[in-house]
Each structure stands twice: as structure tokens, then as C-alpha cells.
């Protein structure tokens, strides 16, 4: 709120004395008087100076202006019939708004429909269910509209009556004497607690609240591709509203169980494939599990630990639709243990048959594994 402009118009400070204001006004009204000054805009200037002086020369109007700006000094907010500055005095900004808007923020219309509370429910999904989607039945207790009174809170055959104290407004006026005069405040009605209605004969099921706990079951369609932490909103499956307001919503929060075979990062599924060193050295065709069923995968000869293969389209779908992700298969060559004598002899023969070509690894093993993933 601009409450310095009038001072600016007169070219005085906010602390100017009444005398200074008067002097400034005289000087400026001479300067801009339409009879004297024929410049374009002089007349407007003159009017602005008049307006500013009218307010600042009156101690009460000046005080209002200092506190509330031009709207205050003119005695109304938007012309809505507010007259507090002329008469009984005023307590402060809050009081002005209270009398103006019927109670300000704390006291909205008590009879307005209000939506019920939202609820949250955690649903556990198997690894595969999250990938392919699932239908889950969830059961929970919620505050529902009372079936006995259909939400009115009054015993069947009776109805709530308008509160006799506040006449249905939910608020009452309280007058307080202050040095400035009578100050009127609005407070929440102490009889109906702001509801505006009184129930003389409460419903025995809900004790007048209009709500009762009820077991409730809904089927949740979990979309394919969900991940832990994602929420599915089911409109109207939360708790009952007030004053005929709609039900709140249910948020189903997904928790996906880990798989003992796979790991998942978004639409990508990771799988670790153990190979024995003969398969790795000579190559092989192996069955690799995927969530879409086993696939045959060709392992080329000389495959090293850490090598990663891609199985296109064998991952998880995006929850937003589109193509299926991929599965990445990372090889882990397992050194055999517990060899029998024949195997040991064969390996000795193998070693004697020629140089075993071990490429010196420039990078450490872990770097290579990391690189393989970085390429993905
Ligand atoms: Zn009831
Ligand atoms: Zn009341």
C-alpha cells in the first residue's frame, strides 16, 4: 500500500509538521492554479495537490492514511460501505478486515461444503507385478457418511436446526470498549462452534458427527512400469466430506519387492550371468532368464568377466508408455573349485599345450566393470 504518495505530491517528508504541509500546499497550489498556470497537465497537478492536502491537513485522515494508504483515508475499501474511520474509531488492520469480510481467514462460511481428508495406503507388489501391472484389492477403514442419518448428524426423522445464537452465520459479534470507542469483533459462535447449525437430537450411530468408520474395499489398477514410491490417486476413495462436500482421495503408494534374480533401474533390468571358464573361453549358448521368459544367448569365445550384453526389449516398460526397456546381462566368470584328479591333469595338459594368453589388464577389474555399466 502506497502511503507516501501524498507527501511526495506536496514535496514534504512523512514527518512534516502541519505548518510545513500548509506552506508547501500554498506554494504548490499557487504554482499549478489553472488561472495562473496554463501548461498542459498543470490542472491535474493542481487537483493532485488539493487531494493530498485534504487528507494531510486533517489529523485523523492523515493518521489513517499513514496506516492504510489512500483507501483508508477515503474511508472505505473498494466502496463497500465501510465507515469506521469517521465514527467509533478502529483497532487495527485485522479488525477492519474482520468487519469487512465477515471474520477474515479464520472464519469462513461454516455451511460451505468441504472435501473430506485424503488417505494413503501402501501396497506391496512383486517385482514382476510392478513391470506388468496388476489389479490389487485394498481394504481399509475410513470415515464414511453415516448410513443412519445420511450425514446430517441428526436422529432420523429430525433435522439440524439453525443455531439460535448466531442465526446460522457461525460467528457472533462481540463489542469491546476501547479508549477510541466501541470496537466490534467477530468470533466463532460458542454454541455451534462455527457450524451454524445445532443438532438437538443427535444420531446415535455417529453421535452427531455425520460420519462413521466403515470398512471399505477398492480395486486398484496398478499400471505397468511402476516403481517404489510412486503414488496412484483414486479420486473419492478417501474420507467423507463435510456439509455435503465430496469425499477425499486415496493415494496408493507402491512398494516393489526385490527380486532374487534381477535388479531394476527404471526401464532397465540388470542380470548377472555366472559362466564357468570353459564356457567363457570356448563360447556357448546359454539360457538367460528375463521377466519375459528365458531367452537363448550366444556367448562368444573369449568372453571376459564384466562383459555386458544387451537383450533388447527384455526390460520394463515406461509407466508413461512407449517401448519396453532392455535387460543387460553382465558376465561373471567363475573359477572352478573342488576339481577331481582327471580335471586337474587335463588343466595341466592344457597349460603345457601352449602359452595361456592373459592380456595384461591396464585397468583394474573394478574399473572394467564400471566401464561396462557406463556404456549402457
Ligand atoms: Zn449419523
Ligand atoms: Zn451458532
Short mmCIF file of C-alpha atoms and ligand atoms in Angstrom, two decimals:
data_model
loop_
_atom_site.label_atom_id
_atom_site.label_comp_id
_atom_site.label_asym_id
_atom_site.label_seq_id
_atom_site.Cartn_x
_atom_site.Cartn_y
_atom_site.Cartn_z
CA UNK A 1 0.00 0.00 0.00
CA UNK A 2 1.49 3.31 -1.07
CA UNK A 3 1.12 5.74 1.78
CA UNK A 4 3.85 8.20 0.94
CA UNK A 5 2.49 9.49 -2.33
CA UNK A 6 0.50 12.38 -0.82
CA UNK A 7 3.63 13.58 0.94
CA UNK A 8 5.53 13.31 -2.33
CA UNK A 9 2.91 15.40 -4.10
CA UNK A 10 3.45 18.19 -1.61
CA UNK A 11 7.21 17.66 -1.55
CA UNK A 12 7.37 17.17 2.20
CA UNK A 13 8.60 14.36 4.40
CA UNK A 14 6.33 11.97 6.28
CA UNK A 15 7.30 13.72 9.49
CA UNK A 16 6.38 17.16 8.21
CA UNK A 17 4.58 19.40 10.71
CA UNK A 18 1.09 20.72 9.89
CA UNK A 19 2.72 24.06 9.29
CA UNK A 20 5.18 22.69 6.76
CA UNK A 21 2.35 20.92 5.00
CA UNK A 22 0.30 24.10 4.83
CA UNK A 23 3.24 26.11 3.44
CA UNK A 24 4.01 23.51 0.83
CA UNK A 25 0.38 23.33 -0.16
CA UNK A 26 0.08 27.11 -0.59
CA UNK A 27 3.19 27.28 -2.69
CA UNK A 28 2.16 24.43 -4.97
CA UNK A 29 -1.48 25.45 -5.38
CA UNK A 30 -0.30 28.88 -6.50
CA UNK A 31 2.16 27.30 -8.89
CA UNK A 32 -0.38 24.98 -10.50
CA UNK A 33 -3.53 27.05 -10.20
CA UNK A 34 -5.38 26.87 -13.55
CA UNK A 35 -5.85 30.63 -13.57
CA UNK A 36 -2.13 31.18 -13.30
CA UNK A 37 -0.54 28.15 -14.95
CA UNK A 38 -1.65 27.36 -18.49
CA UNK A 39 0.80 24.45 -19.01
CA UNK A 40 -0.66 21.15 -20.08
CA UNK A 41 -1.01 18.97 -17.02
CA UNK A 42 -0.99 21.87 -14.57
CA UNK A 43 -4.65 21.41 -13.79
CA UNK A 44 -4.11 17.73 -12.99
CA UNK A 45 -1.20 18.63 -10.75
CA UNK A 46 -3.37 21.16 -9.01
CA UNK A 47 -6.05 18.55 -8.34
CA UNK A 48 -3.48 16.08 -7.00
CA UNK A 49 -2.14 18.70 -4.63
CA UNK A 50 -5.66 19.51 -3.45
CA UNK A 51 -6.38 15.85 -2.82
CA UNK A 52 -3.15 15.35 -0.92
CA UNK A 53 -3.71 18.42 1.22
CA UNK A 54 -7.29 17.49 2.00
CA UNK A 55 -6.03 14.31 3.62
CA UNK A 56 -2.82 15.50 5.20
CA UNK A 57 -4.32 18.65 6.71
CA UNK A 58 -6.82 16.64 8.71
CA UNK A 59 -5.06 14.89 11.64
CA UNK A 60 -7.43 11.95 11.66
CA UNK A 61 -7.36 11.42 7.92
CA UNK A 62 -3.59 11.79 7.94
CA UNK A 63 -3.27 9.11 10.63
CA UNK A 64 -5.47 6.77 8.63
CA UNK A 65 -3.50 7.49 5.50
CA UNK A 66 -0.22 6.79 7.26
CA UNK A 67 -1.53 3.45 8.38
CA UNK A 68 -3.61 2.30 5.44
CA UNK A 69 -2.87 4.48 2.45
CA UNK A 70 -5.38 6.28 0.32
CA UNK A 71 -8.06 3.65 0.75
CA UNK A 72 -8.00 4.16 4.50
CA UNK A 73 -8.12 7.90 4.30
CA UNK A 74 -11.09 7.80 1.97
CA UNK A 75 -12.97 5.78 4.48
CA UNK A 76 -13.58 2.57 2.61
CA UNK A 77 -12.04 -0.43 0.94
CA UNK A 78 -13.49 -0.55 -2.53
CA UNK A 79 -16.53 1.47 -1.58
CA UNK A 80 -18.15 -1.37 0.29
CA UNK A 81 -19.82 0.79 2.88
CA UNK A 82 -17.14 0.81 5.48
CA UNK A 83 -17.39 3.80 7.71
CA UNK A 84 -15.22 3.01 10.68
CA UNK A 85 -12.87 5.95 10.38
CA UNK A 86 -15.48 8.59 10.90
CA UNK A 87 -17.15 7.18 13.91
CA UNK A 88 -16.19 4.94 16.73
CA UNK A 89 -12.54 4.53 15.94
CA UNK A 90 -10.71 1.50 14.87
CA UNK A 91 -8.47 -1.03 16.48
CA UNK A 92 -6.20 -2.13 13.69
CA UNK A 93 -5.98 -3.73 10.37
CA UNK A 94 -7.31 -7.10 11.44
CA UNK A 95 -10.43 -5.60 12.88
CA UNK A 96 -11.13 -3.73 9.71
CA UNK A 97 -10.94 -6.87 7.71
CA UNK A 98 -12.99 -8.73 10.25
CA UNK A 99 -15.89 -6.40 9.97
CA UNK A 100 -15.47 -6.20 6.26
CA UNK A 101 -15.19 -9.78 5.22
CA UNK A 102 -17.15 -11.35 7.99
CA UNK A 103 -14.30 -12.64 10.04
CA UNK A 104 -11.23 -12.83 7.87
CA UNK A 105 -9.34 -16.03 7.36
CA UNK A 106 -10.29 -17.91 10.50
CA UNK A 107 -14.00 -17.78 9.90
CA UNK A 108 -15.07 -18.97 6.52
CA UNK A 109 -18.64 -19.84 5.79
CA UNK A 110 -19.40 -22.64 8.24
CA UNK A 111 -22.01 -24.13 5.94
CA UNK A 112 -19.81 -24.32 2.87
CA UNK A 113 -19.17 -27.85 1.61
CA UNK A 114 -15.71 -29.06 2.48
CA UNK A 115 -13.94 -32.03 0.92
CA UNK A 116 -13.00 -34.94 3.18
CA UNK A 117 -9.45 -35.89 4.09
CA UNK A 118 -7.18 -37.79 1.77
CA UNK A 119 -5.88 -41.17 2.82
CA UNK A 120 -2.70 -43.00 1.98
CA UNK A 121 -2.33 -46.74 1.58
CA UNK A 122 0.84 -48.71 0.92
CA UNK A 123 0.56 -51.63 -1.45
CA UNK A 124 3.30 -54.23 -1.86
CA UNK A 125 3.96 -55.55 -5.34
CA UNK A 126 6.04 -58.44 -6.53
CA UNK A 127 8.90 -57.46 -8.82
CA UNK A 128 7.04 -58.77 -11.88
CA UNK A 129 3.73 -57.15 -10.89
CA UNK A 130 5.41 -53.75 -11.00
CA UNK A 131 6.65 -54.49 -14.50
CA UNK A 132 3.47 -55.85 -15.98
CA UNK A 133 0.90 -54.04 -13.86
CA UNK A 134 -1.59 -55.64 -11.54
CA UNK A 135 -5.01 -55.31 -10.03
CA UNK A 136 -4.91 -55.16 -6.27
CA UNK A 137 -7.76 -55.15 -3.82
CA UNK A 138 -7.13 -52.86 -0.90
CA UNK A 139 -9.26 -52.80 2.23
CA UNK A 140 -9.17 -50.15 4.89
CA UNK A 141 -11.35 -48.35 7.40
CA UNK A 142 -12.39 -44.84 6.59
CA UNK A 143 -14.70 -42.14 7.85
CA UNK A 144 -17.73 -42.51 5.64
CA UNK A 145 -21.10 -40.80 5.52
CA UNK A 146 -23.18 -42.16 8.40
CA UNK A 147 -25.73 -44.59 6.98
CA UNK A 148 -28.21 -43.99 9.78
CA UNK A 149 -28.61 -40.23 9.32
CA UNK A 150 -27.15 -39.97 5.79
CA UNK A 151 -24.65 -37.48 7.11
CA UNK A 152 -26.93 -34.91 8.72
CA UNK A 153 -25.88 -35.92 12.23
CA UNK A 154 -29.49 -35.68 13.38
CA UNK A 155 -31.60 -38.60 14.52
CA UNK A 156 -33.66 -39.97 11.63
CA UNK A 157 -36.92 -38.05 11.45
CA UNK A 158 -35.33 -34.90 12.85
CA UNK A 159 -33.05 -32.39 11.18
CA UNK A 160 -30.43 -29.95 12.37
CA UNK A 161 -31.83 -26.53 13.20
CA UNK A 162 -30.31 -23.16 12.59
CA UNK A 163 -28.19 -22.14 15.55
CA UNK A 164 -30.21 -19.79 17.76
CA UNK A 165 -27.19 -17.86 18.97
CA UNK A 166 -25.55 -16.95 15.66
CA UNK A 167 -28.61 -17.42 13.44
CA UNK A 168 -26.67 -19.73 11.19
CA UNK A 169 -23.73 -17.48 10.43
CA UNK A 170 -21.36 -19.40 12.70
CA UNK A 171 -20.00 -16.15 14.12
CA UNK A 172 -21.08 -13.75 16.80
CA UNK A 173 -20.25 -10.08 17.32
CA UNK A 174 -18.51 -9.07 20.50
CA UNK A 175 -18.32 -5.39 21.40
CA UNK A 176 -15.39 -4.15 23.42
CA UNK A 177 -14.95 -0.68 24.85
CA UNK A 178 -11.66 0.93 23.95
CA UNK A 179 -10.36 4.46 24.51
CA UNK A 180 -11.20 5.11 20.86
CA UNK A 181 -14.75 3.92 21.23
CA UNK A 182 -16.61 0.68 20.80
CA UNK A 183 -14.77 -1.96 18.91
CA UNK A 184 -16.72 -4.74 17.30
CA UNK A 185 -15.08 -8.10 16.78
CA UNK A 186 -16.42 -11.28 15.26
CA UNK A 187 -15.76 -14.58 16.94
CA UNK A 188 -16.65 -18.16 16.23
CA UNK A 189 -20.04 -18.96 17.74
CA UNK A 190 -19.56 -20.73 21.04
CA UNK A 191 -22.79 -22.70 20.74
CA UNK A 192 -22.44 -24.33 17.32
CA UNK A 193 -18.63 -23.89 17.08
CA UNK A 194 -18.95 -22.21 13.72
CA UNK A 195 -21.19 -24.79 12.09
CA UNK A 196 -24.20 -22.51 12.06
CA UNK A 197 -26.45 -25.42 12.91
CA UNK A 198 -27.43 -27.15 16.08
CA UNK A 199 -28.42 -30.78 16.40
CA UNK A 200 -30.97 -31.12 19.17
CA UNK A 201 -31.38 -34.87 18.77
CA UNK A 202 -28.08 -36.38 17.64
CA UNK A 203 -27.97 -39.55 15.57
CA UNK A 204 -26.97 -42.35 17.90
CA UNK A 205 -24.78 -44.08 15.34
CA UNK A 206 -22.44 -41.17 14.68
CA UNK A 207 -23.20 -39.04 17.77
CA UNK A 208 -23.99 -36.11 15.56
CA UNK A 209 -20.80 -36.05 13.51
CA UNK A 210 -22.48 -37.35 10.36
CA UNK A 211 -19.56 -39.70 9.84
CA UNK A 212 -18.93 -43.28 10.88
CA UNK A 213 -15.98 -45.62 10.41
CA UNK A 214 -16.66 -48.12 7.70
CA UNK A 215 -14.64 -50.91 6.16
CA UNK A 216 -14.06 -50.11 2.53
CA UNK A 217 -12.55 -52.10 -0.32
CA UNK A 218 -11.43 -50.81 -3.67
CA UNK A 219 -9.64 -52.37 -6.60
CA UNK A 220 -6.51 -50.54 -7.65
CA UNK A 221 -5.33 -50.86 -11.20
CA UNK A 222 -1.56 -50.63 -10.89
CA UNK A 223 -0.12 -49.52 -14.23
CA UNK A 224 2.74 -51.46 -15.80
CA UNK A 225 6.14 -49.96 -15.07
CA UNK A 226 5.54 -48.54 -11.60
CA UNK A 227 8.40 -48.19 -9.18
CA UNK A 228 8.74 -47.93 -5.44
CA UNK A 229 7.49 -44.63 -4.07
CA UNK A 230 5.13 -43.83 -6.93
CA UNK A 231 1.57 -42.95 -6.00
CA UNK A 232 -1.71 -43.80 -7.64
CA UNK A 233 -4.60 -41.46 -6.88
CA UNK A 234 -8.09 -42.85 -6.53
CA UNK A 235 -10.49 -39.94 -6.50
CA UNK A 236 -13.24 -40.08 -3.90
CA UNK A 237 -11.86 -43.09 -2.03
CA UNK A 238 -10.68 -41.05 0.96
CA UNK A 239 -12.80 -39.86 3.85
CA UNK A 240 -16.26 -38.34 3.77
CA UNK A 241 -16.63 -34.60 3.27
CA UNK A 242 -18.42 -32.06 5.43
CA UNK A 243 -21.64 -30.17 4.71
CA UNK A 244 -22.24 -32.26 1.64
CA UNK A 245 -18.67 -31.85 0.38
CA UNK A 246 -17.15 -34.63 -1.67
CA UNK A 247 -15.02 -37.47 -0.36
CA UNK A 248 -11.26 -37.01 -0.20
CA UNK A 249 -8.91 -39.10 -2.33
CA UNK A 250 -6.96 -42.27 -1.68
CA UNK A 251 -3.28 -42.30 -2.56
CA UNK A 252 -1.91 -45.77 -3.06
CA UNK A 253 1.84 -45.76 -2.56
CA UNK A 254 3.68 -48.52 -4.35
CA UNK A 255 6.36 -50.61 -2.66
CA UNK A 256 8.06 -53.07 -5.03
CA UNK A 257 9.66 -56.21 -3.59
CA UNK A 258 13.20 -57.01 -4.57
CA UNK A 259 13.85 -59.90 -6.93
CA UNK A 260 16.40 -62.58 -6.15
CA UNK A 261 17.42 -62.67 -9.82
CA UNK A 262 17.14 -59.16 -11.17
CA UNK A 263 17.77 -55.60 -10.33
CA UNK A 264 15.88 -52.78 -11.92
CA UNK A 265 16.78 -49.20 -12.69
CA UNK A 266 13.80 -47.54 -14.31
CA UNK A 267 13.10 -49.44 -17.51
CA UNK A 268 16.44 -51.27 -17.40
CA UNK A 269 16.75 -54.69 -15.83
CA UNK A 270 20.18 -55.92 -14.74
CA UNK A 271 21.13 -59.56 -14.57
CA UNK A 272 24.39 -61.20 -13.53
CA UNK A 273 25.27 -64.29 -15.56
CA UNK A 274 27.71 -66.77 -14.00
CA UNK A 275 29.77 -68.69 -16.59
CA UNK A 276 32.35 -71.36 -15.98
CA UNK A 277 35.73 -70.68 -17.51
CA UNK A 278 35.26 -73.29 -20.25
CA UNK A 279 32.09 -71.57 -21.46
CA UNK A 280 33.82 -68.22 -21.24
CA UNK A 281 36.88 -69.44 -23.12
CA UNK A 282 35.17 -71.53 -25.83
CA UNK A 283 31.87 -69.70 -26.11
CA UNK A 284 28.45 -71.24 -25.57
CA UNK A 285 24.73 -70.73 -25.96
CA UNK A 286 23.07 -70.28 -22.59
CA UNK A 287 19.58 -69.81 -21.25
CA UNK A 288 19.18 -66.44 -19.67
CA UNK A 289 16.10 -65.67 -17.59
CA UNK A 290 14.22 -62.46 -18.24
CA UNK A 291 10.93 -61.24 -16.83
CA UNK A 292 9.52 -62.01 -20.27
CA UNK A 293 10.70 -65.64 -20.16
CA UNK A 294 14.02 -67.39 -20.80
CA UNK A 295 15.98 -66.47 -23.90
CA UNK A 296 18.96 -68.18 -25.53
CA UNK A 297 22.01 -66.00 -25.57
CA UNK A 298 25.17 -66.68 -27.56
CA UNK A 299 28.34 -66.21 -25.58
CA UNK A 300 31.26 -65.62 -27.94
CA UNK A 301 34.54 -67.35 -27.23
CA UNK A 302 37.00 -65.47 -25.09
CA UNK A 303 34.32 -63.66 -23.08
CA UNK A 304 35.72 -61.90 -20.04
CA UNK A 305 34.22 -61.24 -16.66
CA UNK A 306 32.46 -57.89 -16.65
CA UNK A 307 31.44 -58.09 -20.29
CA UNK A 308 27.87 -56.86 -20.63
CA UNK A 309 25.38 -57.92 -23.29
CA UNK A 310 22.13 -56.23 -24.11
CA UNK A 311 18.85 -58.07 -24.58
CA UNK A 312 16.74 -55.54 -26.40
CA UNK A 313 13.16 -55.12 -25.26
CA UNK A 314 13.53 -57.51 -22.33
CA UNK A 315 13.37 -54.82 -19.67
CA UNK A 316 10.50 -52.98 -18.04
CA UNK A 317 8.03 -50.65 -19.74
CA UNK A 318 7.96 -46.96 -19.02
CA UNK A 319 4.99 -46.01 -16.91
CA UNK A 320 4.35 -43.29 -19.48
CA UNK A 321 4.07 -45.86 -22.22
CA UNK A 322 6.39 -46.36 -25.17
CA UNK A 323 8.92 -49.05 -25.88
CA UNK A 324 9.99 -51.67 -23.40
CA UNK A 325 13.41 -51.14 -21.82
CA UNK A 326 16.29 -53.58 -22.17
CA UNK A 327 17.88 -56.21 -20.00
CA UNK A 328 21.62 -56.02 -19.50
CA UNK A 329 23.45 -59.24 -18.83
CA UNK A 330 26.84 -58.93 -17.17
CA UNK A 331 29.14 -61.92 -17.27
CA UNK A 332 30.86 -63.25 -14.19
CA UNK A 333 33.42 -65.98 -14.91
CA UNK A 334 33.61 -68.40 -12.00
CA UNK A 335 36.86 -70.15 -11.26
CA UNK A 336 36.16 -73.83 -10.63
CA UNK A 337 36.82 -75.28 -7.21
CA UNK A 338 36.94 -78.88 -5.96
CA UNK A 339 38.44 -80.26 -9.20
CA UNK A 340 38.93 -84.01 -9.42
CA UNK A 341 42.24 -85.59 -10.40
CA UNK A 342 41.29 -86.00 -14.05
CA UNK A 343 40.27 -82.38 -14.33
CA UNK A 344 43.49 -81.28 -12.69
CA UNK A 345 45.50 -83.41 -15.07
CA UNK A 346 43.57 -82.00 -18.03
CA UNK A 347 44.28 -78.48 -16.91
CA UNK A 348 47.98 -79.26 -16.54
CA UNK A 349 47.98 -80.65 -20.07
CA UNK A 350 46.16 -77.52 -21.16
CA UNK A 351 48.77 -75.34 -19.56
CA UNK A 352 51.55 -77.33 -21.19
CA UNK A 353 49.90 -77.13 -24.61
CA UNK A 354 50.91 -73.55 -25.18
CA UNK A 355 51.12 -70.09 -23.78
CA UNK A 356 47.99 -69.14 -21.96
CA UNK A 357 47.36 -65.73 -23.35
CA UNK A 358 46.47 -63.49 -20.45
CA UNK A 359 46.26 -59.92 -21.62
CA UNK A 360 47.73 -57.64 -19.04
CA UNK A 361 44.86 -55.54 -17.79
CA UNK A 362 45.69 -51.90 -17.95
CA UNK A 363 42.74 -51.04 -15.86
CA UNK A 364 41.74 -52.66 -12.66
CA UNK A 365 38.97 -55.19 -12.70
CA UNK A 366 36.52 -52.94 -10.96
CA UNK A 367 37.14 -50.14 -13.41
CA UNK A 368 36.28 -52.51 -16.23
CA UNK A 369 33.02 -53.50 -14.61
CA UNK A 370 32.25 -49.85 -14.09
CA UNK A 371 33.06 -49.04 -17.69
CA UNK A 372 30.75 -51.77 -18.86
CA UNK A 373 27.91 -50.16 -16.97
CA UNK A 374 28.81 -46.69 -18.07
CA UNK A 375 28.49 -47.82 -21.67
CA UNK A 376 24.92 -48.94 -21.06
ZN1 LIG B 1 -25.45 -40.47 11.94
ZN1 LIG B 2 -24.03 -20.73 16.32
#
